[in-house]
Short mmCIF file of C-alpha atoms in Angstrom, two decimals:
data_model
loop_
_atom_site.label_atom_id
_atom_site.label_comp_id
_atom_site.label_asym_id
_atom_site.label_seq_id
_atom_site.Cartn_x
_atom_site.Cartn_y
_atom_site.Cartn_z
CA MET A 1 0.00 0.00 0.00
CA ALA A 2 2.97 2.30 0.38
CA SER A 3 3.23 2.27 -3.39
CA GLN A 4 -0.36 3.50 -3.63
CA LEU A 5 0.51 6.36 -1.30
CA ALA A 6 3.49 7.23 -3.47
CA GLN A 7 1.28 7.11 -6.57
CA ALA A 8 -1.27 9.34 -4.84
CA HIS A 9 1.40 11.87 -3.86
CA GLU A 10 2.56 12.01 -7.49
CA ALA A 11 -0.98 12.19 -8.85
CA ALA A 12 -1.82 15.07 -6.50
CA LYS A 13 0.45 17.32 -8.54
CA GLN A 14 -1.21 16.57 -11.89
CA SER A 15 -4.60 14.97 -11.32
CA PRO A 16 -6.19 15.79 -7.97
CA GLN A 17 -9.25 13.63 -8.64
CA GLN A 18 -7.10 10.56 -9.28
CA ALA A 19 -5.14 11.29 -6.10
CA VAL A 20 -8.39 11.50 -4.12
CA GLU A 21 -9.40 8.06 -5.42
CA LEU A 22 -6.01 6.57 -4.52
CA TYR A 23 -6.03 8.09 -1.02
CA ASN A 24 -9.57 6.79 -0.49
CA SER A 25 -8.53 3.30 -1.56
CA VAL A 26 -5.77 3.34 1.07
CA LEU A 27 -7.94 4.84 3.81
CA PHE A 28 -10.89 2.52 3.31
CA ALA A 29 -9.01 -0.66 2.31
CA ASP A 30 -10.08 -3.98 3.78
CA LYS A 31 -8.07 -5.46 6.63
CA ALA A 32 -6.99 -8.24 4.27
CA ASP A 33 -5.06 -5.65 2.24
CA ASN A 34 -2.55 -5.24 5.11
CA VAL A 35 -2.66 -1.46 5.17
CA THR A 36 -0.83 -0.05 8.17
CA MET A 37 -2.44 2.44 10.50
CA SER A 38 0.29 4.89 9.59
CA ASP A 39 -0.62 4.62 5.89
CA ARG A 40 -4.30 5.18 6.70
CA GLU A 41 -3.44 8.20 8.82
CA THR A 42 -1.26 9.62 6.05
CA ALA A 43 -4.04 9.11 3.51
CA LEU A 44 -6.61 10.75 5.82
CA LEU A 45 -4.49 13.86 6.37
CA ALA A 46 -3.53 14.09 2.71
CA LEU A 47 -7.20 13.90 1.68
CA ALA A 48 -8.08 16.68 4.10
CA ALA A 49 -5.28 18.85 2.72
CA MET A 50 -6.43 18.18 -0.85
CA TYR A 51 -10.03 19.10 -0.03
CA GLU A 52 -8.81 22.29 1.60
CA GLN A 53 -6.75 23.10 -1.49
CA MET A 54 -9.75 22.34 -3.71
CA GLN A 55 -11.97 24.54 -1.44
CA ASP A 56 -14.45 21.64 -1.03
CA ALA A 57 -16.04 21.95 2.42
CA SER A 58 -18.73 19.34 1.75
CA ALA A 59 -16.13 16.72 0.78
CA LEU A 60 -14.18 17.51 3.94
CA THR A 61 -17.34 17.07 6.00
CA THR A 62 -18.00 13.73 4.32
CA LEU A 63 -14.41 12.67 4.98
CA ILE A 64 -14.72 13.46 8.68
CA ASN A 65 -17.97 11.52 8.95
CA SER A 66 -16.81 8.52 6.92
CA SER A 67 -13.46 8.23 8.71
CA GLN A 68 -15.09 7.53 12.07
CA GLN A 69 -14.78 3.80 11.49
CA PHE A 70 -11.00 4.19 11.19
CA LEU A 71 -10.74 6.63 14.10
CA VAL A 72 -12.31 4.23 16.60
CA THR A 73 -9.54 1.71 15.91
CA ILE A 74 -6.78 4.00 17.17
CA SER A 75 -6.13 5.53 20.59
CA LYS A 76 -8.38 8.31 21.84
CA ALA A 77 -5.51 10.77 22.07
CA LYS A 78 -4.41 10.14 18.49
CA SER A 79 -7.96 10.22 17.13
CA SER A 80 -8.73 13.50 18.91
CA LYS A 81 -5.55 15.01 17.47
CA LEU A 82 -6.55 13.84 13.98
CA ILE A 83 -10.08 15.22 14.36
CA ARG A 84 -8.68 18.56 15.48
CA THR A 85 -6.35 18.60 12.46
CA LEU A 86 -9.22 17.71 10.12
CA VAL A 87 -11.43 20.46 11.53
CA ASP A 88 -8.56 22.95 11.23
CA HIS A 89 -8.55 22.34 7.48
CA PHE A 90 -11.90 24.20 7.32
CA ASN A 91 -10.01 27.40 8.16
CA GLY A 92 -8.38 27.35 4.73
CA ILE A 93 -11.74 27.13 2.94
CA SER A 94 -13.42 30.46 2.41
CA GLY A 95 -17.05 30.60 3.50
CA ALA A 96 -16.92 27.28 5.33
CA LEU A 97 -17.66 28.57 8.82
CA GLN A 98 -21.28 27.41 8.84
CA VAL A 99 -20.30 23.97 7.54
CA GLN A 100 -17.57 23.75 10.16
CA ILE A 101 -20.02 24.59 12.93
CA SER A 102 -22.53 21.98 11.76
CA THR A 103 -19.81 19.30 11.51
#
């Protein structure tokens, strides 16, 4: 899966939509795919940064809601830090205050 992360990092420069698909495949991969927690965390944060760059508040909201299944598998301290980081990405999206409050 590390190769998928590398592909996603490369694709982010040229094709953001393809990078989003690759990051999602890492983040939401089955347990049988042997994806490490570190890879999932990297994919989650990279997706949030991409959505901020794309100014897509609704996609960021969906990401936060859909990543709950992953967040319950890690420690509370780490998951709260990740949630805080994800919510902070709303600050870079203009006009996203109301969406941030409702999330």
